[in-house]
Short mmCIF file of C-alpha atoms in Angstrom, two decimals:
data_model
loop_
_atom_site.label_atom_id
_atom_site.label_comp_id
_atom_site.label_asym_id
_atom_site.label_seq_id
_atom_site.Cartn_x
_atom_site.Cartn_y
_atom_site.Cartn_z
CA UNK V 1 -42.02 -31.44 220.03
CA UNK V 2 -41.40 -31.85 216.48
CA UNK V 3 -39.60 -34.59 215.33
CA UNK V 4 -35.86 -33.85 214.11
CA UNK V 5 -35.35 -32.99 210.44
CA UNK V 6 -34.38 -36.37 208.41
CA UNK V 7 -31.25 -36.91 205.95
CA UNK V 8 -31.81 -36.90 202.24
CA UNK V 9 -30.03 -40.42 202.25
CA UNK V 10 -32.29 -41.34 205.37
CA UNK V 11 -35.70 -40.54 203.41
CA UNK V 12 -34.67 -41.90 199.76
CA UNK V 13 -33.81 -44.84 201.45
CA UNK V 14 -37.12 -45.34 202.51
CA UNK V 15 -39.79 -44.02 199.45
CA UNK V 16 -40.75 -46.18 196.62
CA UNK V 17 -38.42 -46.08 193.41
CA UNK V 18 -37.95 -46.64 190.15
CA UNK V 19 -35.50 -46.98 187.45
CA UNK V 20 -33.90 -44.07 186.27
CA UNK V 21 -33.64 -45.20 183.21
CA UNK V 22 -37.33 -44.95 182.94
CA UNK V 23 -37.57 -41.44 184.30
CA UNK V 24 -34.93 -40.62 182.05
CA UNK V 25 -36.68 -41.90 179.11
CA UNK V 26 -39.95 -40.97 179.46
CA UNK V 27 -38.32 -37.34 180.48
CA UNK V 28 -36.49 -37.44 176.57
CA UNK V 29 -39.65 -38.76 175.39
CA UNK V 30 -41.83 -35.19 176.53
CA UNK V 31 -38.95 -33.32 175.60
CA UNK V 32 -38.62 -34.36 172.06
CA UNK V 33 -43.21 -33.97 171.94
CA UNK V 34 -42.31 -30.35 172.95
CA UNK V 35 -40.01 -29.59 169.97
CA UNK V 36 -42.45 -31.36 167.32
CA UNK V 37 -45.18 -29.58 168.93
CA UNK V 38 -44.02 -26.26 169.95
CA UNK V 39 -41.07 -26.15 166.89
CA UNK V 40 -39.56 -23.15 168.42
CA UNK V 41 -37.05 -23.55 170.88
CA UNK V 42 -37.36 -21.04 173.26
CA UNK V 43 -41.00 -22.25 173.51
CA UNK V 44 -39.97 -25.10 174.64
CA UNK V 45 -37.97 -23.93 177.39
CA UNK V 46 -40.92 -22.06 178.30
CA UNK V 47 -43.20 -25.12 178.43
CA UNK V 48 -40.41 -27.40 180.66
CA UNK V 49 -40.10 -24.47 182.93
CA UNK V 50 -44.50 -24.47 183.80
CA UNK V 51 -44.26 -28.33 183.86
CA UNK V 52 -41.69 -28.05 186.12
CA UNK V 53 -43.24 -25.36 188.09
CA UNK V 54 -46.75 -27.35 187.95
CA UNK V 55 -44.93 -30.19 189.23
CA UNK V 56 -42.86 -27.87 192.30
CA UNK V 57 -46.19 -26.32 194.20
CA UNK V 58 -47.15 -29.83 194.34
CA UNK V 59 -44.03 -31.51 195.05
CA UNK V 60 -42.91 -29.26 198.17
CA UNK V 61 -46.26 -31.02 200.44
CA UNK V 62 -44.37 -34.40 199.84
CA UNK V 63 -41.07 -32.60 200.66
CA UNK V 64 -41.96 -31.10 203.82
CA UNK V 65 -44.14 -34.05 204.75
CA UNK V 66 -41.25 -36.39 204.82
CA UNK V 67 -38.34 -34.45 205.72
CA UNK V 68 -39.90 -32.87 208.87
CA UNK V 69 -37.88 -29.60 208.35
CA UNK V 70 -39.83 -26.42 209.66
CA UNK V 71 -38.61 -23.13 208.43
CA UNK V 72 -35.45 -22.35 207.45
CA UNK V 73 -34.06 -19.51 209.46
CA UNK V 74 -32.44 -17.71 206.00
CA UNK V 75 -32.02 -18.23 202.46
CA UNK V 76 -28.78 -19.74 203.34
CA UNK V 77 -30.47 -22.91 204.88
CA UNK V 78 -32.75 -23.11 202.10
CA UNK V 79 -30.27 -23.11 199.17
CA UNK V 80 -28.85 -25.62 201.57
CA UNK V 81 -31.87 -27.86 201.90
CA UNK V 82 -32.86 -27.91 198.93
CA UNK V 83 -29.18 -29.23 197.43
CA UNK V 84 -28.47 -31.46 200.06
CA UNK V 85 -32.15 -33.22 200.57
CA UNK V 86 -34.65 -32.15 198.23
CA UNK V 87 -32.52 -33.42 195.59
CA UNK V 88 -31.42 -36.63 197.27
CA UNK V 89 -34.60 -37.65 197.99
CA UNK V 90 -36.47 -37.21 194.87
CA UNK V 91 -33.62 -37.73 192.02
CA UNK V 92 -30.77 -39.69 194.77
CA UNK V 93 -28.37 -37.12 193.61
CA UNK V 94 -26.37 -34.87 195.84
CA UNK V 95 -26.10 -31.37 194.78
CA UNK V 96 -23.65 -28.91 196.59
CA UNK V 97 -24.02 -24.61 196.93
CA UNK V 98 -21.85 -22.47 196.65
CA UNK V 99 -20.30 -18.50 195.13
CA UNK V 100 -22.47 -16.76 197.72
CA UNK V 101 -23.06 -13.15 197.09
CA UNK V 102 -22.28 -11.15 199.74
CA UNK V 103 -25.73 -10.30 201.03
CA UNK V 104 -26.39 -14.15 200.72
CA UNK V 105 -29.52 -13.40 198.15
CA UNK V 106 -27.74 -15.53 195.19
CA UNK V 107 -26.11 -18.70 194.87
CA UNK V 108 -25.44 -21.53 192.67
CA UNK V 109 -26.86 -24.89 192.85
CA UNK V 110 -24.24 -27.39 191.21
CA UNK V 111 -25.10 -31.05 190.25
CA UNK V 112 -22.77 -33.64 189.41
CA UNK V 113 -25.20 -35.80 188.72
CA UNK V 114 -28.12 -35.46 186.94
CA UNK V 115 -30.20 -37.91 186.15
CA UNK V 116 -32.38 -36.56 183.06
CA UNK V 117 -29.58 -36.44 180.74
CA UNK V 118 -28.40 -39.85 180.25
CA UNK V 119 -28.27 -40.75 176.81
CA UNK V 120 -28.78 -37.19 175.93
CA UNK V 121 -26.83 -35.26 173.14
CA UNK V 122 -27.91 -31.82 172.10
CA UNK V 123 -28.19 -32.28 168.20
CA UNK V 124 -27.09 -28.56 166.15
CA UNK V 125 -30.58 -27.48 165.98
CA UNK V 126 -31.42 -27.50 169.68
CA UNK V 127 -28.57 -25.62 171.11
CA UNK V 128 -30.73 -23.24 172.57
CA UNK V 129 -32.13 -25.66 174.58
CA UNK V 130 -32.08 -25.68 178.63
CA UNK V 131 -32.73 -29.47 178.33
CA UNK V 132 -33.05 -29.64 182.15
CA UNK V 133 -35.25 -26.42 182.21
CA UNK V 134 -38.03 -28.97 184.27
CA UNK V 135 -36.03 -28.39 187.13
CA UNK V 136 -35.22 -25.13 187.51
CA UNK V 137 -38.94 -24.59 187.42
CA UNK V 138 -39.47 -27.03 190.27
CA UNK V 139 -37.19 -25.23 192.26
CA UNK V 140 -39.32 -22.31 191.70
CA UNK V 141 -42.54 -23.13 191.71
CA UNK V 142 -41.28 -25.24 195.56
CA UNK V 143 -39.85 -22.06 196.63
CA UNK V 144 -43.19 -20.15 195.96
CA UNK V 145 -44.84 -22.15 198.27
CA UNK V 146 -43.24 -21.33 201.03
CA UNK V 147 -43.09 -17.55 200.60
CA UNK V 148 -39.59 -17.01 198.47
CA UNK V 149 -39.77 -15.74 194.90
CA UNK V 150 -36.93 -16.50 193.16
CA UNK V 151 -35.17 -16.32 190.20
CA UNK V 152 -33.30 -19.03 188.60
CA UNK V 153 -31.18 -20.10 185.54
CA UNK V 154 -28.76 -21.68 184.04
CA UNK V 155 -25.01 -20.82 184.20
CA UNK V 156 -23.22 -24.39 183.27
CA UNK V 157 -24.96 -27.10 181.59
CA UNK V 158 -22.84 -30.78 180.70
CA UNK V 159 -24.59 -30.55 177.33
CA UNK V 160 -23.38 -27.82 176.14
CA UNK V 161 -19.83 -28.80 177.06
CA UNK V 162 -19.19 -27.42 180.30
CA UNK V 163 -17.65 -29.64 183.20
CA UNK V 164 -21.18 -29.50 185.86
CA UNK V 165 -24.74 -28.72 185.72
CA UNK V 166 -25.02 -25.11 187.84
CA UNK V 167 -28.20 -23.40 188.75
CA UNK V 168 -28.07 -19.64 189.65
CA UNK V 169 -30.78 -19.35 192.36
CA UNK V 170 -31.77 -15.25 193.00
CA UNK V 171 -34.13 -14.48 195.82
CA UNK V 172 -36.49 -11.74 194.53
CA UNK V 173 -38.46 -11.29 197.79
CA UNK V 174 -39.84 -13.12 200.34
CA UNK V 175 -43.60 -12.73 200.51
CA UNK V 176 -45.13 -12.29 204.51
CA UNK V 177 -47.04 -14.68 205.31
CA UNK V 178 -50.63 -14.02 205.13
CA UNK V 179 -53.64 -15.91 206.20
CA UNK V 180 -56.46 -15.52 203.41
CA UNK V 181 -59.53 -14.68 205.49
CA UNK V 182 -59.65 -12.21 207.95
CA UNK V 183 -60.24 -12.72 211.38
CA UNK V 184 -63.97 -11.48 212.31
CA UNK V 185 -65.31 -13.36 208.59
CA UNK L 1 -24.45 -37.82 184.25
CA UNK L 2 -24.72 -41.69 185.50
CA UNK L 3 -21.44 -43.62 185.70
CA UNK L 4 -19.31 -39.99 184.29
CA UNK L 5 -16.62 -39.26 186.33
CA UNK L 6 -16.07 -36.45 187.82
CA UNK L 7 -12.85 -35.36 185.75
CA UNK L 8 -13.68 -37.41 182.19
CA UNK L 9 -15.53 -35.34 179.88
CA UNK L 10 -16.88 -37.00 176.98
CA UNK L 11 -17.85 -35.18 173.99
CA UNK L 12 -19.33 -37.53 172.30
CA UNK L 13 -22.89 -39.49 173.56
CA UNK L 14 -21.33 -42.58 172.15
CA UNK L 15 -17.93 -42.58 173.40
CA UNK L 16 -19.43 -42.64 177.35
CA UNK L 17 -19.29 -46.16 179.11
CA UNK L 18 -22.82 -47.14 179.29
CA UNK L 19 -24.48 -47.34 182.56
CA UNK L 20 -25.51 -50.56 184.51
CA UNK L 21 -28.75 -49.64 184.51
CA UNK L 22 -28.66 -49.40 188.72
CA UNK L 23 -29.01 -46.00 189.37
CA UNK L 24 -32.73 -44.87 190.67
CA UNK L 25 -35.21 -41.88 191.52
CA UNK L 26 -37.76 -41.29 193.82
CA UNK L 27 -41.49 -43.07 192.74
CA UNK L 28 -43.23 -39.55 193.16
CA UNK L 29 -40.60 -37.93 190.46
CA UNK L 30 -41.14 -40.57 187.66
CA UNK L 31 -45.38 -39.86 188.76
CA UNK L 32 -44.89 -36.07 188.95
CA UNK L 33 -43.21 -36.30 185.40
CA UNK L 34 -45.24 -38.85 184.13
CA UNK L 35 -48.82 -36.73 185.51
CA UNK L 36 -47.38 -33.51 183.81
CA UNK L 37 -46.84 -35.53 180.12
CA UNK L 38 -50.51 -36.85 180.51
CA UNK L 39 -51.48 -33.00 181.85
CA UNK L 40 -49.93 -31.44 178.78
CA UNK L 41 -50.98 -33.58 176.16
CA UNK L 42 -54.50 -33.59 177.46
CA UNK L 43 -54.09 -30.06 176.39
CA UNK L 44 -53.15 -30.69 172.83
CA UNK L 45 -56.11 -33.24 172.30
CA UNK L 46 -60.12 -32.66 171.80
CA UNK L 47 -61.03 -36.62 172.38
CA UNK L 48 -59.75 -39.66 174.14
CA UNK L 49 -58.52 -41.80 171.71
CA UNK L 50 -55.81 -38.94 169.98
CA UNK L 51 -55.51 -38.20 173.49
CA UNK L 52 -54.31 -42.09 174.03
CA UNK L 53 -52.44 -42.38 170.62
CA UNK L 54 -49.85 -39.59 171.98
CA UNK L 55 -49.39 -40.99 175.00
CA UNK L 56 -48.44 -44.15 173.06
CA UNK L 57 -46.17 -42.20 170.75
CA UNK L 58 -44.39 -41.13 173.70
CA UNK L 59 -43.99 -45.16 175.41
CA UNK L 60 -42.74 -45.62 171.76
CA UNK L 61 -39.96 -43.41 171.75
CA UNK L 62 -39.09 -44.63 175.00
CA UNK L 63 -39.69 -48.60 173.81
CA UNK L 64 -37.39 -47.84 170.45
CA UNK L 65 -34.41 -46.69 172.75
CA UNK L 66 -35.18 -49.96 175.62
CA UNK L 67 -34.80 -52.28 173.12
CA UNK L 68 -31.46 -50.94 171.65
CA UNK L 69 -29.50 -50.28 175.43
CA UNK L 70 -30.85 -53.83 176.34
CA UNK L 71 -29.56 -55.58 173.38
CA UNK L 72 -26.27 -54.19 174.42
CA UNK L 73 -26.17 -54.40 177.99
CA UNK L 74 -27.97 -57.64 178.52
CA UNK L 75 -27.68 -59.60 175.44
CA UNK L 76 -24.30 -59.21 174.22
CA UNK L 77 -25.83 -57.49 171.24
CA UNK L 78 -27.88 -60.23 170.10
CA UNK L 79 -31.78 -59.64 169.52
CA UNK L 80 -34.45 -62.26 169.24
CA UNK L 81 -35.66 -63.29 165.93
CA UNK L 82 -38.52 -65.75 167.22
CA UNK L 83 -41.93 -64.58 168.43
CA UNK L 84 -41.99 -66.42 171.77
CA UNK L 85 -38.49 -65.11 172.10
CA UNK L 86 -39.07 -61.12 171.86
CA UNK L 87 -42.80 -61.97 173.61
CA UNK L 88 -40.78 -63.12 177.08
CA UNK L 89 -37.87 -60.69 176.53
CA UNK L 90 -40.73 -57.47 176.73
CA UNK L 91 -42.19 -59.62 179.62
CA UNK L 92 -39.55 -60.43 181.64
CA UNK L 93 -36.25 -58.53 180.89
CA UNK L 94 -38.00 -55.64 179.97
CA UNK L 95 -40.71 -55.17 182.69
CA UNK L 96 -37.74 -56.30 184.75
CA UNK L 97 -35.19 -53.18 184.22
CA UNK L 98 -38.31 -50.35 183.80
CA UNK L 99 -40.96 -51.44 186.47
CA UNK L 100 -38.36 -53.69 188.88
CA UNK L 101 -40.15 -56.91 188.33
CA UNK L 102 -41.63 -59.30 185.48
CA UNK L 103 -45.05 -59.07 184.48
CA UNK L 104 -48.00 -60.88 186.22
CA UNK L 105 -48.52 -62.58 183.04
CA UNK L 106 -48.38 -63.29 179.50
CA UNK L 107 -50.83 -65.55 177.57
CA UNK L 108 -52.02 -65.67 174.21
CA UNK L 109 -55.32 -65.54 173.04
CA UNK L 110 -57.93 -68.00 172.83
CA UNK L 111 -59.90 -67.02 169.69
CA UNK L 112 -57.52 -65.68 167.48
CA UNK L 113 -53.83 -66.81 166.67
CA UNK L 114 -52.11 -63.51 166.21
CA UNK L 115 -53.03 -61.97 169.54
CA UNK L 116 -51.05 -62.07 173.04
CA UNK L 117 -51.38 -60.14 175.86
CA UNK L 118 -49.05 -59.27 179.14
CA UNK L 119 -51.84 -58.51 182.50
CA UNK L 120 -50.20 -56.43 185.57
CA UNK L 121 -52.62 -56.52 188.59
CA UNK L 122 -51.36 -52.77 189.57
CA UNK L 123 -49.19 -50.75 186.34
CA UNK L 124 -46.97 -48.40 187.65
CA UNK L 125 -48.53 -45.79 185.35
CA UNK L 126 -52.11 -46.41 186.75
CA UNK L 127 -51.12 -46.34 190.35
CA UNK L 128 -51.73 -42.97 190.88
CA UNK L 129 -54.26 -42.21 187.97
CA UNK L 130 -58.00 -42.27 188.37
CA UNK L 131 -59.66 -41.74 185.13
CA UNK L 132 -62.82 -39.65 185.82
CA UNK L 133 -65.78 -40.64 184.24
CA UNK L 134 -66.84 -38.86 181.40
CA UNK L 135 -63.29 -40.08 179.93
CA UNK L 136 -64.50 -43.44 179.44
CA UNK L 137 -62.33 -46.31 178.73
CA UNK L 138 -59.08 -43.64 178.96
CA UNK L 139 -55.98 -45.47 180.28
CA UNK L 140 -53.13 -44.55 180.91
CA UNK L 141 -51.11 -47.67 180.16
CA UNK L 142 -51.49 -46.36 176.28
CA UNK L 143 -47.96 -45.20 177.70
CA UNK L 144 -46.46 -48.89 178.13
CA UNK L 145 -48.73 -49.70 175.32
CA UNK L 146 -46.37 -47.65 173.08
CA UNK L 147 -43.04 -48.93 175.16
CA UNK L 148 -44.11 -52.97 173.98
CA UNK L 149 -45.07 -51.41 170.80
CA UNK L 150 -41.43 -49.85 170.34
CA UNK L 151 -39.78 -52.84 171.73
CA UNK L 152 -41.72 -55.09 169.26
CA UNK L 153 -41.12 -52.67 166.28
CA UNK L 154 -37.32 -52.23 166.86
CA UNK L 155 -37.15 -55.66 166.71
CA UNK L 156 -39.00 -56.55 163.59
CA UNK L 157 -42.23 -58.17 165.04
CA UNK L 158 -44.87 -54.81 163.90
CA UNK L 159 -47.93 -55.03 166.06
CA UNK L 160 -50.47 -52.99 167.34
CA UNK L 161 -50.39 -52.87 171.05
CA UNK L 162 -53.54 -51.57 172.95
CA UNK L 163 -53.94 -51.16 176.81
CA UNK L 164 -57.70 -51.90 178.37
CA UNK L 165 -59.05 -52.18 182.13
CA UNK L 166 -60.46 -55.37 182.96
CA UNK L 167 -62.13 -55.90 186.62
CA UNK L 168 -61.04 -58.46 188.79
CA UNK L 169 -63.41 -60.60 190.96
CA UNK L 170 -63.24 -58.99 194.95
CA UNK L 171 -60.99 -56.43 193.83
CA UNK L 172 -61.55 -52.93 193.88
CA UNK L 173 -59.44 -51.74 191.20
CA UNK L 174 -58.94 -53.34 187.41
CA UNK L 175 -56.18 -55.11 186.23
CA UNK L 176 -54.41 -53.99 182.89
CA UNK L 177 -53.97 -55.81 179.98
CA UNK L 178 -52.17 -54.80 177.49
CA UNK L 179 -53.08 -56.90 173.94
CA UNK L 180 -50.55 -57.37 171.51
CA UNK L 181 -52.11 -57.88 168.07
CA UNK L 182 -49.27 -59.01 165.41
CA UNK L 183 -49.06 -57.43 162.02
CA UNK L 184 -50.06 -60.34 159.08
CA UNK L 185 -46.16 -60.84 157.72
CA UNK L 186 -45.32 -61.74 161.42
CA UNK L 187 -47.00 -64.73 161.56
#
């Protein structure tokens, strides 16, 4: 039998950590290479969102690998997982869903807490910035591993004033699973 | 946003309470983040040693800012003004707050008066890196190279702060050293 599914508190109790002031800084620190490198700002977003995506198809092994939770019966339970231990365990911040559409295809991810943007303030040039446009592509890129393809961006962002960080997660289609051989090969 | 409360908005970066510095994140996030800044600038390079200057550039911005919410949060705003001083500040408080502990050690060098350097048996940068081998002498603690190098700068001791593998006796992997070569007017 598999074993039961674990608690986001249960598993970031028990990984390795660091200081978040370190992730934070080093985070600011790629950030602000982006904007001297890339100058425009939409690039930029662009170039958070494949890091972050780069860093999701890799980051869902560890994911399901230590939280021992098998598929989730809809998108529902995913939007679910994902707030309540995916970002626990890998930021220690809870995240909660909510404004369900009714055919339960979008919702909003909102964080409290978010630990890239401390010390952050959005200076007037960069005010089209999704400064936290890393994770919405982690989300993503996670997601596409295991078969969803999804849309996702932001509705609220503390930076640019309002009161909570809210991600508006779309499901596009879920892809069948397919093996990538065929049988008699 | 760390130690914000729910209701309080602040408008202002400055006018927030500043954080106690307890709050943490996984181990694989900072190495996710930290593999996709090496990633990407490996992309904006053509040879090893630009390649290791922007990863230092990057420590530094992140050294400039340690020194300054340190100052405030540990030291009552005061910063040290003696070399020994700022050399066991980076190696203890420092190393303390980013990587959770001090450093292994800090000595100075034998043959030549303006040099120190701070060894770590395993850098939390390197842990997950291995440097294949047509990059040579590449490491990665060019990153924590530039942090000291910020620290050290902020603080009016200009240096130029290098990282470099050396092998241990019975060990399988190097330790790092990172040498910290002092700018003439420091001396």
């Amino acid at each position: 039998m598999a074993p039961p599914p674990r608690s986001g508190d249960a598993i970031f109790a028990n990984v390795d950590r660091v200081n978040a002031e370190l992730f934070t800084l080093t985070y600011g620190a790629i950030v602000r290479q982006l904007l001297t490198d890339l100058e425009e700002v939409d690039e930029v977003n662009k170039q958070l969102d494949q890091m972050g995506y780069n860093i999701g198809i890799r980051l869902i092994d560890e994911f399901l690998a230590k939280s021992n939770i098998s598929t989730c019966v809809d998108f529902k339970e995913t939007a679910e997982v994902i707030a309540k231990v995916g970002f626990k365990m890998f930021l220690g911040v809870t995240a909660s869903v909510s404004n369900w559409d009714p055919e339960g295809t979008t919702c909003s991810i909102i964080l409290e807490d978010n630990p890239l943007v401390d010390f952050v303030e959005l200076p007037d040039t960069c005010q089209g910035l999704y400064y936290c446009n890393i994770l919405s592509g982690v989300v993503r890129g996670a997601l596409e591993m295991v078969s969803m393809k999804t849309e996702i961006t932001w509705v609220r962002d503390m930076l640019r004033g309002d009161d909570a960080f809210e991600l508006r997660l779309k499901l596009l289609k879920q892809v069948p699973e397919e093996y990538p051989y065929k049988d008699d090969e | 946003m760390i130690g914000v409360g729910k209701t309080k908005q602040y408008a202002n970066v400055l006018d927030r309470p500043i954080s106690k510095g307890k709050q943490e994140v996984s181990l694989s996030a900072f190495a996710f983040l930290f593999s996709e800044l090496v990633q990407y600038n490996q992309t904006q390079v053509d040879n090893i040693a630009e390649l290791e200057r922007r990863l230092e550039d990057a420590g530094y911005a992140v050294g400039a800012r340690v020194l300054e919410l340190l100052c405030h949060r540990e030291k009552g705003n005061r910063r040290e003004t003696r070399l020994l001083g700022i050399l066991s500040f980076v190696h203890s408080t420092v190393w303390k707050v980013l990587f959770g502990k001090v450093a292994d050690s800090l000595e100075k060098g034998t043959e030549h008066e303006d040099e120190y350097m701070i060894s770590e048996k395993e850098l939390l940068v390197n842990r997950f890196i291995s440097v294949p081998k047509d990059m040579g002498t590449f490491n990665c603690g060019a990153f924590v190279a530039g942090i000291v190098r910020g620290v050290l700068d902020g603080a009016g001791f200009p240096a130029v702060v290098t990282a470099h593998f050396v092998p241990v006796d019975g060990q399988q992997r190097p330790r790092t050293t990172i040498l910290i070569k002092f700018a003439e007017e420091v001396l």
